[in-house]
Coordinates of C-alpha atoms and ligand atoms in Angstrom, one line a residue:
M1000 CA -64.2 -181.8 -3.3
A1001 CA -60.9 -183.7 -3.4
T1002 CA -59.1 -183.4 -6.6
K1003 CA -58.5 -186.9 -7.8
L1004 CA -56.0 -187.1 -10.6
P1005 CA -55.5 -190.4 -12.3
L1006 CA -53.1 -192.7 -10.6
N1007 CA -50.2 -192.2 -13.0
H1008 CA -50.2 -188.5 -12.1
A1009 CA -50.0 -189.4 -8.5
S1010 CA -47.0 -191.6 -9.0
L1011 CA -45.5 -189.0 -11.2
Y1012 CA -45.7 -186.5 -8.3
S1013 CA -44.2 -189.1 -6.0
T1014 CA -41.3 -189.7 -8.4
L1015 CA -40.6 -186.0 -8.9
L1016 CA -40.8 -185.4 -5.2
L1017 CA -38.4 -188.2 -4.5
I1018 CA -35.9 -186.6 -6.9
L1019 CA -36.4 -183.2 -5.3
L1020 CA -36.1 -184.7 -1.8
T1021 CA -32.9 -186.5 -2.7
L1022 CA -31.5 -183.2 -3.9
S1023 CA -32.3 -181.5 -0.6
E1024 CA -30.8 -182.3 2.8
S1025 CA -34.1 -182.8 4.4
Q1026 CA -33.8 -186.5 5.3
T1027 CA -30.6 -186.0 7.3
I1028 CA -32.1 -183.6 9.8
L1029 CA -35.5 -185.3 10.1
K1030 CA -34.6 -187.4 13.1
K1031 CA -34.4 -184.4 15.4
F1032 CA -38.0 -183.3 15.0
S1033 CA -40.7 -185.0 17.0
I1034 CA -44.2 -184.9 15.6
K1035 CA -45.7 -186.1 18.9
E1036 CA -47.1 -183.1 20.9
A1037 CA -46.0 -180.7 18.2
T1038 CA -48.2 -177.6 17.8
L1039 CA -49.1 -176.3 14.3
H1040 CA -46.4 -173.7 14.8
D1041 CA -43.8 -176.4 15.4
L1042 CA -45.0 -178.3 12.3
Q1043 CA -45.0 -175.3 10.1
L1044 CA -41.5 -174.4 11.2
A1045 CA -40.4 -178.0 10.5
F1046 CA -41.9 -177.8 7.0
K1047 CA -40.2 -174.5 6.4
Q1048 CA -36.8 -175.7 7.6
K1049 CA -37.3 -178.8 5.5
Q1050 CA -37.1 -181.1 8.5
L1051 CA -40.5 -182.5 7.6
T1052 CA -42.6 -183.1 4.5
Y1053 CA -46.3 -183.3 4.3
R1054 CA -46.0 -186.9 3.2
Q1055 CA -43.9 -187.7 6.3
L1056 CA -46.5 -186.2 8.5
V1057 CA -49.3 -188.3 7.0
E1058 CA -47.1 -191.4 7.1
F1059 CA -46.4 -190.8 10.7
Y1060 CA -50.1 -190.5 11.6
L1061 CA -51.1 -193.5 9.5
Q1062 CA -48.5 -195.6 11.3
E1063 CA -49.7 -194.4 14.7
I1064 CA -53.3 -195.1 13.7
S1065 CA -52.4 -198.7 12.7
R1066 CA -50.4 -199.2 15.9
L1067 CA -52.9 -197.7 18.4
N1068 CA -56.3 -197.6 16.9
P1069 CA -57.0 -201.4 17.3
N1070 CA -57.1 -200.6 21.1
L1071 CA -58.5 -197.1 21.0
N1072 CA -61.2 -197.3 18.4
A1073 CA -60.9 -193.6 17.7
V1074 CA -60.7 -193.7 13.9
I1075 CA -63.4 -195.3 11.7
E1076 CA -61.7 -194.8 8.3
V1077 CA -58.5 -193.4 7.0
N1078 CA -58.5 -191.4 3.7
P1079 CA -57.1 -193.6 0.9
D1080 CA -56.3 -190.2 -0.8
A1081 CA -54.3 -188.6 2.1
L1082 CA -50.8 -189.7 0.9
Y1083 CA -51.5 -188.6 -2.6
Q1084 CA -52.8 -185.2 -1.4
A1085 CA -49.7 -184.8 0.7
D1086 CA -47.4 -185.7 -2.3
K1087 CA -49.2 -183.2 -4.4
A1088 CA -48.9 -180.5 -1.8
D1089 CA -45.2 -181.4 -1.3
Y1090 CA -44.6 -181.3 -5.0
E1091 CA -46.2 -177.9 -5.3
R1092 CA -44.3 -176.5 -2.4
M1093 CA -41.0 -177.8 -3.8
A1094 CA -41.7 -176.6 -7.3
K1095 CA -43.2 -173.2 -6.6
G1096 CA -42.0 -172.5 -3.1
A1097 CA -44.4 -171.8 -0.2
P1098 CA -47.3 -169.6 -1.2
A1099 CA -46.9 -166.0 0.0
S1100 CA -49.9 -166.0 2.4
L1101 CA -49.5 -169.5 3.8
S1102 CA -52.4 -170.7 5.9
V1103 CA -51.3 -172.1 9.3
L1104 CA -53.4 -175.2 8.2
H1105 CA -51.4 -175.7 5.0
G1106 CA -50.4 -179.3 4.7
I1107 CA -51.8 -180.1 8.2
T1108 CA -53.8 -183.3 8.5
V1109 CA -57.3 -183.1 10.0
L1110 CA -59.6 -185.8 11.3
L1111 CA -63.3 -185.3 11.1
K1112 CA -66.1 -186.6 13.4
D1113 CA -68.0 -189.1 11.2
K1114 CA -71.0 -186.8 11.0
I1115 CA -69.1 -184.3 8.9
G1116 CA -69.8 -185.0 5.2
T1117 CA -66.9 -185.4 2.7
K1118 CA -67.3 -185.9 -1.0
D1119 CA -64.4 -188.2 -1.5
M1120 CA -63.6 -191.9 -0.9
L1121 CA -64.6 -191.6 2.8
N1122 CA -68.0 -192.7 4.1
T1123 CA -70.1 -190.4 6.3
T1124 CA -72.1 -192.6 8.6
A1125 CA -72.7 -191.1 12.1
G1126 CA -71.3 -194.5 13.2
S1127 CA -74.3 -196.4 11.9
F1128 CA -74.4 -199.2 9.3
A1129 CA -77.6 -197.7 8.0
L1130 CA -75.5 -195.0 6.3
L1131 CA -72.6 -197.1 5.0
G1132 CA -72.4 -196.7 1.3
S1133 CA -74.4 -193.5 1.2
V1134 CA -73.1 -190.7 -1.0
V1135 CA -73.2 -187.0 0.1
P1136 CA -74.0 -184.4 -2.6
R1137 CA -71.0 -182.2 -1.7
D1138 CA -68.3 -181.6 0.9
S1139 CA -69.7 -180.1 4.1
R1140 CA -69.0 -176.3 4.3
V1141 CA -66.4 -176.7 7.0
V1142 CA -64.5 -179.3 5.0
A1143 CA -64.7 -177.1 1.8
K1144 CA -63.1 -174.4 4.0
L1145 CA -60.4 -176.8 5.3
R1146 CA -59.5 -177.9 1.8
N1147 CA -59.4 -174.2 0.7
A1148 CA -56.8 -173.7 3.5
S1149 CA -54.8 -176.6 2.0
A1150 CA -55.4 -178.9 4.9
I1151 CA -55.4 -182.7 4.3
I1152 CA -58.3 -184.8 5.4
L1153 CA -56.8 -187.8 7.2
G1154 CA -60.0 -189.7 7.9
K1155 CA -63.2 -190.0 10.0
A1156 CA -63.2 -190.2 13.8
S1157 CA -65.5 -192.4 15.8
L1158 CA -68.3 -191.0 17.8
N1159 CA -71.3 -192.0 19.9
E1160 CA -73.5 -193.4 17.3
W1161 CA -75.9 -190.8 15.9
A1162 CA -74.2 -188.4 18.4
S1163 CA -76.1 -190.2 21.2
F1164 CA -79.4 -189.3 19.7
R1165 CA -80.3 -192.9 19.1
S1166 CA -80.4 -193.7 22.8
F1167 CA -79.2 -192.1 26.0
N1168 CA -78.7 -195.6 27.3
A1169 CA -75.7 -196.5 25.0
P1170 CA -72.3 -196.0 26.6
A1171 CA -70.2 -192.9 25.6
G1172 CA -67.9 -193.6 22.7
W1173 CA -70.0 -196.6 21.4
R1174 CA -71.1 -197.1 17.8
A1175 CA -72.3 -200.0 15.8
I1176 CA -69.4 -199.6 13.3
G1177 CA -66.2 -200.6 15.2
G1178 CA -67.4 -200.7 18.8
Q1179 CA -66.2 -198.9 21.9
G1180 CA -63.8 -195.9 21.8
K1181 CA -61.3 -195.9 24.7
N1182 CA -59.9 -193.2 26.9
P1183 CA -56.1 -193.2 26.2
Y1184 CA -55.2 -192.1 29.7
V1185 CA -57.1 -194.8 31.5
L1186 CA -58.5 -197.4 29.1
S1187 CA -61.3 -198.4 31.4
A1188 CA -62.5 -194.8 31.9
T1189 CA -65.1 -193.1 29.7
P1190 CA -63.8 -191.1 26.7
C1191 CA -67.1 -189.3 26.9
G1192 CA -68.8 -188.2 23.8
S1193 CA -70.2 -187.8 21.4
S1194 CA -67.1 -186.4 19.7
S1195 CA -65.2 -189.2 21.4
G1196 CA -62.9 -190.2 18.5
S1197 CA -62.0 -186.6 17.7
A1198 CA -60.7 -186.0 21.2
I1199 CA -59.1 -189.5 21.7
S1200 CA -57.2 -189.1 18.4
V1201 CA -55.8 -185.7 19.2
A1202 CA -54.9 -186.8 22.8
A1203 CA -53.1 -189.9 21.5
N1204 CA -51.2 -188.0 18.8
L1205 CA -53.0 -189.8 15.9
V1206 CA -53.5 -186.3 14.5
A1207 CA -53.0 -182.7 15.6
V1208 CA -56.4 -181.2 14.5
S1209 CA -59.8 -182.7 14.6
L1210 CA -63.3 -181.4 14.3
G1211 CA -66.2 -182.4 16.5
T1212 CA -69.8 -181.3 16.8
E1213 CA -71.8 -180.3 19.9
T1214 CA -75.5 -180.2 20.6
D1215 CA -75.2 -180.5 24.4
G1216 CA -71.7 -181.2 25.7
S1217 CA -70.4 -183.3 22.8
I1218 CA -67.2 -181.3 22.3
L1219 CA -66.7 -180.0 25.9
C1220 CA -67.1 -183.4 27.6
P1221 CA -64.7 -185.5 25.5
A1222 CA -62.2 -182.6 25.5
S1223 CA -62.4 -182.6 29.3
F1224 CA -61.9 -186.4 29.6
N1225 CA -59.1 -186.7 27.1
S1226 CA -57.0 -183.7 28.3
V1227 CA -57.3 -181.7 25.1
V1228 CA -58.7 -178.3 24.1
G1229 CA -62.2 -178.1 22.7
I1230 CA -63.8 -175.0 21.3
K1231 CA -67.6 -175.1 21.2
P1232 CA -68.4 -172.0 19.0
A1233 CA -71.7 -170.2 19.4
V1234 CA -74.4 -171.7 17.2
G1235 CA -74.0 -170.3 13.7
L1236 CA -70.4 -169.3 13.8
T1237 CA -69.6 -172.4 11.9
S1238 CA -71.9 -173.7 9.2
R1239 CA -73.7 -177.0 9.8
G1240 CA -74.2 -177.4 6.0
G1241 CA -73.4 -181.0 5.1
V1242 CA -73.2 -182.3 8.7
I1243 CA -75.6 -184.9 10.0
P1244 CA -77.8 -183.0 12.3
V1245 CA -79.4 -183.4 15.8
T1246 CA -81.1 -180.0 16.1
P1247 CA -80.1 -176.9 14.1
R1248 CA -81.2 -174.9 17.1
Q1249 CA -78.3 -176.2 19.1
D1250 CA -75.8 -177.9 16.8
T1251 CA -72.4 -176.4 16.2
I1252 CA -69.1 -177.5 14.7
G1253 CA -65.8 -176.9 16.5
P1254 CA -62.1 -177.9 16.7
I1255 CA -60.5 -180.2 19.2
C1256 CA -56.7 -179.9 19.5
R1257 CA -53.9 -180.2 22.0
A1258 CA -53.2 -176.5 22.3
V1259 CA -55.5 -173.5 22.5
S1260 CA -53.5 -171.8 19.7
D1261 CA -54.0 -174.8 17.4
A1262 CA -57.7 -174.9 18.0
V1263 CA -57.9 -171.2 17.3
Y1264 CA -56.1 -171.5 14.0
A1265 CA -58.5 -174.3 13.1
L1266 CA -61.5 -172.2 14.2
D1267 CA -60.3 -169.3 11.9
A1268 CA -60.3 -171.7 9.0
I1269 CA -63.8 -173.0 9.4
V1270 CA -66.0 -170.0 10.6
G1271 CA -68.1 -167.9 8.3
F1272 CA -71.3 -167.3 6.3
D1273 CA -72.9 -170.1 4.4
Y1274 CA -76.1 -169.4 2.4
K1275 CA -77.2 -173.0 3.1
D1276 CA -77.2 -172.3 6.9
Q1277 CA -79.4 -169.3 8.0
A1278 CA -77.8 -169.2 11.5
T1279 CA -74.5 -168.3 10.0
K1280 CA -76.0 -165.0 8.6
E1281 CA -76.8 -163.8 12.1
A1282 CA -73.6 -165.1 13.7
S1283 CA -71.1 -163.9 11.1
K1284 CA -71.4 -160.3 12.5
Y1285 CA -69.5 -161.6 15.5
I1286 CA -66.5 -162.7 13.5
P1287 CA -63.7 -160.2 14.1
R1288 CA -61.8 -158.7 11.2
G1289 CA -58.4 -160.5 11.1
G1290 CA -59.9 -163.6 12.7
Y1291 CA -59.4 -165.1 16.2
K1292 CA -55.7 -165.6 16.2
Q1293 CA -55.1 -162.0 17.3
F1294 CA -56.6 -163.0 20.7
L1295 CA -53.7 -165.4 21.5
K1296 CA -52.3 -162.7 23.8
T1297 CA -49.6 -163.0 26.5
Y1298 CA -51.5 -160.6 28.8
G1299 CA -55.0 -161.6 27.9
L1300 CA -56.1 -162.3 31.5
I1301 CA -55.6 -158.8 32.8
G1302 CA -58.8 -157.3 34.0
K1303 CA -61.0 -160.2 32.9
R1304 CA -64.1 -160.6 35.1
L1305 CA -64.7 -164.3 35.8
G1306 CA -67.7 -165.7 37.6
I1307 CA -67.9 -168.8 39.7
V1308 CA -71.1 -170.6 40.3
R1309 CA -70.4 -173.1 43.0
N1310 CA -73.8 -174.5 43.5
P1311 CA -74.1 -177.1 42.1
L1312 CA -71.3 -176.9 39.5
F1313 CA -68.4 -177.2 42.0
T1314 CA -70.1 -179.7 44.2
T1315 CA -71.5 -182.5 42.0
G1316 CA -69.1 -185.2 41.2
S1317 CA -65.9 -183.2 41.8
G1318 CA -63.5 -185.1 44.1
S1319 CA -61.5 -183.2 46.6
L1320 CA -58.4 -183.4 44.4
Q1321 CA -60.3 -181.6 41.6
I1322 CA -61.6 -178.9 44.0
Q1323 CA -58.0 -178.3 45.2
A1324 CA -56.8 -178.1 41.7
F1325 CA -59.4 -175.6 40.8
E1326 CA -58.7 -173.4 43.8
S1327 CA -55.1 -173.4 42.8
H1328 CA -56.0 -172.5 39.2
F1329 CA -58.2 -169.6 40.5
Q1330 CA -55.2 -168.3 42.3
T1331 CA -53.0 -168.6 39.2
L1332 CA -55.7 -166.7 37.2
R1333 CA -55.8 -164.0 39.9
N1334 CA -52.0 -163.7 39.7
K1335 CA -52.3 -163.1 36.0
G1336 CA -54.7 -160.2 36.5
A1337 CA -58.2 -161.8 36.4
V1338 CA -60.9 -160.7 38.8
F1339 CA -63.2 -163.3 40.4
I1340 CA -66.8 -162.8 41.3
N1341 CA -67.5 -165.7 43.6
N1342 CA -70.5 -167.7 44.8
L1343 CA -72.9 -166.7 42.0
E1344 CA -76.2 -168.4 41.2
I1345 CA -77.8 -169.3 37.9
A1346 CA -81.6 -169.0 38.4
H1347 CA -83.3 -172.4 38.0
I1348 CA -79.9 -174.2 37.5
D1349 CA -81.3 -177.5 38.7
I1350 CA -84.0 -177.4 36.1
I1351 CA -81.7 -176.3 33.3
L1352 CA -79.2 -179.2 34.0
N1353 CA -82.0 -181.8 33.7
F1354 CA -82.8 -182.5 30.1
T1355 CA -86.3 -183.7 31.0
L1356 CA -87.2 -181.0 33.6
S1357 CA -86.0 -178.1 31.4
G1358 CA -88.1 -179.4 28.5
E1359 CA -85.0 -179.5 26.3
A1360 CA -86.0 -183.0 25.2
I1361 CA -89.4 -181.9 23.8
P1362 CA -88.4 -179.7 20.9
S1363 CA -85.1 -181.5 20.3
V1364 CA -86.7 -184.9 19.3
A1365 CA -89.2 -183.1 17.0
E1366 CA -86.4 -181.0 15.4
F1367 CA -84.2 -184.1 15.1
K1368 CA -86.8 -185.9 13.0
L1369 CA -87.3 -182.8 10.7
A1370 CA -83.6 -182.1 10.3
L1371 CA -82.5 -185.7 9.8
N1372 CA -85.3 -186.4 7.3
S1373 CA -84.3 -183.4 5.3
D1374 CA -80.6 -184.3 5.5
L1375 CA -81.2 -187.9 4.3
K1376 CA -83.4 -186.8 1.4
D1377 CA -80.5 -184.6 0.2
L1378 CA -78.1 -187.6 -0.2
V1379 CA -77.2 -188.7 -3.7
V1380 CA -77.3 -192.4 -2.8
S1381 CA -78.5 -193.8 0.5
P1382 CA -79.9 -197.1 2.0
V1383 CA -82.1 -194.9 4.2
R1384 CA -84.1 -191.8 3.3
A1385 CA -85.9 -191.0 6.5
L1386 CA -85.7 -191.7 10.3
A1387 CA -88.4 -194.3 9.7
D1388 CA -86.1 -196.1 7.4
V1389 CA -83.3 -196.0 9.9
I1390 CA -85.6 -197.6 12.5
A1391 CA -86.7 -200.2 9.9
F1392 CA -83.1 -200.8 9.0
N1393 CA -82.4 -201.8 12.6
R1394 CA -85.2 -204.3 12.5
T1395 CA -83.9 -205.9 9.3
F1396 CA -80.2 -206.0 10.3
S1397 CA -80.4 -206.5 14.0
D1398 CA -77.3 -208.7 14.0
L1399 CA -75.2 -205.7 13.0
E1400 CA -76.4 -203.5 15.9
M1401 CA -76.4 -204.0 19.6
I1402 CA -80.1 -204.0 19.9
E1403 CA -81.1 -205.5 23.1
E1404 CA -78.6 -203.6 25.3
F1405 CA -79.4 -200.3 23.7
P1406 CA -83.0 -199.7 22.8
E1407 CA -83.6 -197.0 20.2
D1408 CA -85.7 -194.9 22.7
I1409 CA -84.8 -191.5 21.2
F1410 CA -85.3 -192.6 17.6
L1411 CA -88.8 -193.9 18.6
A1412 CA -89.7 -190.7 20.5
A1413 CA -88.5 -188.6 17.6
E1414 CA -90.4 -190.7 15.0
A1415 CA -93.6 -190.2 17.1
T1416 CA -93.4 -186.4 16.8
N1417 CA -95.2 -184.4 14.1
G1418 CA -93.4 -181.1 13.6
I1419 CA -93.3 -178.2 16.0
G1420 CA -96.7 -178.1 17.6
D1421 CA -98.1 -176.3 20.6
N1422 CA -96.2 -178.4 23.1
E1423 CA -92.9 -177.9 21.4
K1424 CA -93.5 -174.2 21.1
A1425 CA -94.3 -174.0 24.8
A1426 CA -91.2 -175.9 25.7
L1427 CA -89.1 -173.6 23.4
L1428 CA -90.5 -170.5 25.2
N1429 CA -89.6 -172.1 28.5
L1430 CA -86.1 -172.8 27.3
S1431 CA -85.6 -169.2 26.2
R1432 CA -86.9 -168.0 29.5
L1433 CA -84.7 -170.3 31.5
S1434 CA -81.7 -169.1 29.5
R1435 CA -82.6 -165.4 29.7
D1436 CA -83.3 -165.5 33.4
G1437 CA -80.3 -167.7 34.2
F1438 CA -77.0 -167.5 32.3
E1439 CA -77.8 -164.4 30.3
K1440 CA -79.0 -162.3 33.2
L1441 CA -76.1 -163.4 35.4
L1442 CA -73.5 -162.5 32.8
W1443 CA -75.1 -159.1 32.1
E1444 CA -75.8 -158.1 35.7
K1445 CA -72.3 -159.0 37.0
K1446 CA -70.6 -157.7 33.8
L1447 CA -68.8 -161.0 33.5
D1448 CA -66.4 -161.8 30.6
A1449 CA -66.8 -165.5 31.3
L1450 CA -68.1 -168.1 33.6
V1451 CA -65.6 -170.6 34.9
T1452 CA -66.8 -174.1 35.5
P1453 CA -65.3 -177.6 36.1
G1454 CA -65.3 -180.2 33.3
F1455 CA -68.2 -179.9 31.0
D1456 CA -70.8 -179.4 33.7
V1457 CA -72.1 -176.1 32.2
A1458 CA -72.9 -177.8 28.8
S1459 CA -76.7 -177.7 29.0
V1460 CA -76.7 -174.1 30.2
L1461 CA -74.8 -173.2 27.0
A1462 CA -76.8 -175.6 24.8
I1463 CA -80.2 -174.1 25.3
G1464 CA -78.9 -170.6 24.5
G1465 CA -76.5 -171.5 21.7
F1466 CA -73.6 -170.0 23.7
P1467 CA -69.9 -170.7 23.2
G1468 CA -67.4 -172.4 25.6
I1469 CA -63.8 -173.5 25.6
N1470 CA -62.5 -176.5 27.6
V1471 CA -58.8 -176.5 28.5
P1472 CA -57.0 -179.4 30.4
A1473 CA -57.0 -178.7 34.1
G1474 CA -55.7 -181.8 35.9
Y1475 CA -55.8 -185.6 36.5
D1476 CA -57.7 -187.5 39.2
K1477 CA -56.2 -190.1 41.5
K1478 CA -56.4 -192.8 38.8
G1479 CA -55.0 -190.4 36.1
V1480 CA -58.3 -189.7 34.4
P1481 CA -58.1 -186.1 33.0
F1482 CA -60.5 -183.3 33.8
G1483 CA -60.8 -179.9 32.2
I1484 CA -62.0 -176.4 33.0
T1485 CA -64.5 -174.6 30.8
F1486 CA -64.7 -170.9 30.1
S1487 CA -68.0 -169.9 28.7
G1488 CA -69.8 -166.6 27.7
L1489 CA -72.5 -164.9 25.7
K1490 CA -72.8 -164.9 21.9
G1491 CA -69.8 -163.1 20.3
S1492 CA -67.6 -163.6 23.4
E1493 CA -65.2 -166.0 21.6
P1494 CA -62.4 -163.3 21.5
K1495 CA -62.5 -162.9 25.3
L1496 CA -62.9 -166.7 25.9
I1497 CA -59.8 -167.2 23.7
E1498 CA -57.8 -164.6 25.7
I1499 CA -58.8 -166.3 28.9
A1500 CA -58.3 -169.9 27.8
Y1501 CA -54.9 -169.1 26.2
G1502 CA -53.8 -167.2 29.3
F1503 CA -54.9 -170.0 31.5
E1504 CA -53.2 -172.7 29.4
Q1505 CA -49.9 -170.7 29.2
A1506 CA -49.9 -170.1 32.9
T1507 CA -50.7 -173.8 33.9
K1508 CA -49.5 -176.1 31.0
V1509 CA -51.4 -179.0 32.6
R1510 CA -51.6 -181.3 29.5
K1511 CA -49.3 -184.4 29.4
P1512 CA -49.5 -187.1 26.7
P1513 CA -51.5 -190.2 27.6
T1514 CA -49.9 -193.4 29.1
F1515 CA -52.6 -196.0 28.2
Q1516 CA -53.2 -197.3 31.8
P1517 CA -55.5 -200.3 31.8
F1518 CA -57.4 -199.3 35.0
Ligands
LIG2010 C1 -66.7 -197.0 2.7 O1 -67.7 -198.0 2.8 C2 -67.5 -199.1 1.9 C3 -68.7 -200.0 2.1 O2 -69.8 -199.5 1.7 C4 -66.2 -199.7 2.0 O3 -66.0 -200.7 1.0 C5 -65.1 -198.7 1.8 O4 -63.8 -199.2 2.1 C6 -65.3 -197.5 2.8 N1 -64.4 -196.5 2.5 C7 -63.2 -196.3 3.3 C8 -62.4 -195.2 2.8 O5 -63.0 -197.0 4.3
LIG2011 C1 -60.1 -169.6 0.3 O1 -58.9 -169.1 0.9 C2 -58.5 -167.8 0.4 C3 -57.1 -167.5 1.0 O2 -56.3 -168.6 0.8 C4 -59.5 -166.8 0.9 O3 -59.2 -165.5 0.4 C5 -60.9 -167.2 0.4 O4 -61.9 -166.3 0.9 C6 -61.2 -168.6 0.8 N1 -62.5 -169.1 0.3 C7 -63.4 -169.6 1.0 C8 -64.7 -170.0 0.3 O5 -63.3 -169.8 2.2
LIG2012 C1 -84.5 -185.2 35.9 O1 -85.9 -185.1 36.3 C2 -86.7 -186.2 36.2 C3 -88.1 -185.8 36.5 O2 -88.2 -185.2 37.8 C4 -86.1 -187.3 37.2 O3 -86.9 -188.4 37.1 C5 -84.7 -187.6 36.8 O4 -84.1 -188.5 37.8 C6 -83.9 -186.3 36.8 N1 -82.6 -186.6 36.2 C7 -81.5 -186.3 36.8 C8 -80.2 -186.7 36.1 O5 -81.4 -185.7 37.9
LIG2013 C1 -84.5 -203.2 16.6 O1 -84.4 -204.5 16.1 C2 -84.6 -205.5 17.1 C3 -84.4 -206.9 16.6 O2 -84.9 -207.0 15.3 C4 -86.0 -205.3 17.7 O3 -86.3 -206.3 18.7 C5 -86.2 -203.9 18.3 O4 -87.5 -203.7 18.7 C6 -85.8 -202.9 17.2 N1 -85.9 -201.6 17.8 C7 -86.6 -200.7 17.3 C8 -86.6 -199.4 18.0 O5 -87.3 -200.8 16.3
LIG2014 C1 -93.1 -174.7 30.9 O1 -92.8 -174.3 32.2 C2 -93.9 -174.3 33.1 C3 -93.4 -173.9 34.5 O2 -92.6 -172.8 34.4 C4 -94.4 -175.8 33.2 O3 -95.6 -175.8 34.0 C5 -94.8 -176.3 31.8 O4 -95.1 -177.6 31.9 C6 -93.6 -176.1 30.9 N1 -94.0 -176.5 29.5 C7 -93.3 -177.4 28.8 C8 -93.9 -177.7 27.5 O5 -92.3 -177.9 29.1

């Protein structure tokens, strides 16, 4: 929880800081350092060399948010406490010096998808008016970990309302509170979702680190469309405690950043066991001693076996420009020592990629109702206590929500379910079988370290098995809309995926900052 000292303490810190700052030479050199596109390493170096204070970093982002957010709709709320927290951290650093074992996240501002609960002045709403004014019992586990690493919570990022689980017919990036999120590269293009605001904000330099959540594509897709790095960790690697759920079987929390290294540092800060989330018990055995940063290796691609499934993943929706870009990327990866196993097939891929045909929809809606009802019950204060209340809320306050255009089809389907019955169990068995005979079998049989796929196309394949993936910027289409490349693998493969993603990023350096083109 945020430490909130009375205001006079806050201003005391500011005054002391001002005196200390005036005594140091920091202001004179500040001009040389650019926060835009800076990595966490760059920022930490600037802090260390006194070219930048934590307050100046927060002030820069707050200015950029007030300048750009009216057009981008990427941030729902900024933290009224952020400057105070920065002052406090600055004061501590000035007074006591940098702590000996300084976390890379120390003093770094982080933006959170608005499903990730914070026990502070910020609301946690999933983008819905129904949750405005609700009070969470405690910080979500990932936020507690960020605070423990001395990160500063900058605010809440926009998202597809209820992470798209209100209706599939609502456009990506849309939410009742605040409207439509925009792609900063081409404003008329989709930002994708549901972690739209997290990806947009990082892309547009409104923050360096954000967290998103993924149930089926919600980190990988916006990362791809906003030319940023998104890590979707295996389910259970990061705790879902205190995060508004879709389905605990598939939900996972992960970082979205501009650089693979930044995302890996953020991942290191948030992974780990949480007694409130059973899945973290099973998954914590995969977390390597010393964390994930050791896999940011210069020669990480040597000997890596990468599989390519062309049908249908390199044919659907990929223009010729993208295909060319990927062929050139494959060559680059080969030059760096990777080995390709080409033209592979995932059994029943057409079924797996169709939410309805695979049966993924059947248990998901039932699990959503159970998980959401339990989450809402746990709130200290809330206008809604169950999914039924959320649906009723819509009926009462229809002027607040865009009802006619976007029916609540998923809400209604979920409300009509009654726990995990025979039909759900049968569908779950089917999903396990599809995953086992498809992705898992392929990766085992061909001894692959990772599958390489364009954009976020592989998302459903990973979703049904709880598998991890990392999206890295891979190019821009004719109009300048970004597209990414995803490296995915089996549970526990994050170290290898990081080696591959980092190796690819360092060899290609595709990302460029957005230019806000209207069309
Ligand atoms: C949280 O929501 C309330 C309305 O319920 C609003 O008054 C307040 O400003 C919001 N908090 C922030 C930090 O925006
Ligand atoms: C908090 O951070 C310290 C290192 O700064 C670490 O040793 C400790 O395990 C962390 N606690 C939690 C709950 O993550
Ligand atoms: C998924 O399958 C259903 C049922 O066969 C079909 O109606 C629908 O068009 C398919 N969706 C996609 C995106 O192919
Ligand atoms: C939401 O409210 C509108 C207007 O009151 C109503 O027409 C619509 O049926 C409601 N949707 C659901 C799913 O209840
Ligand atoms: C499970 O898969 C079989 C075909 O493999 C299909 O006939 C059946 O309808 C599926 N069950 C569910 C609940 O999706």
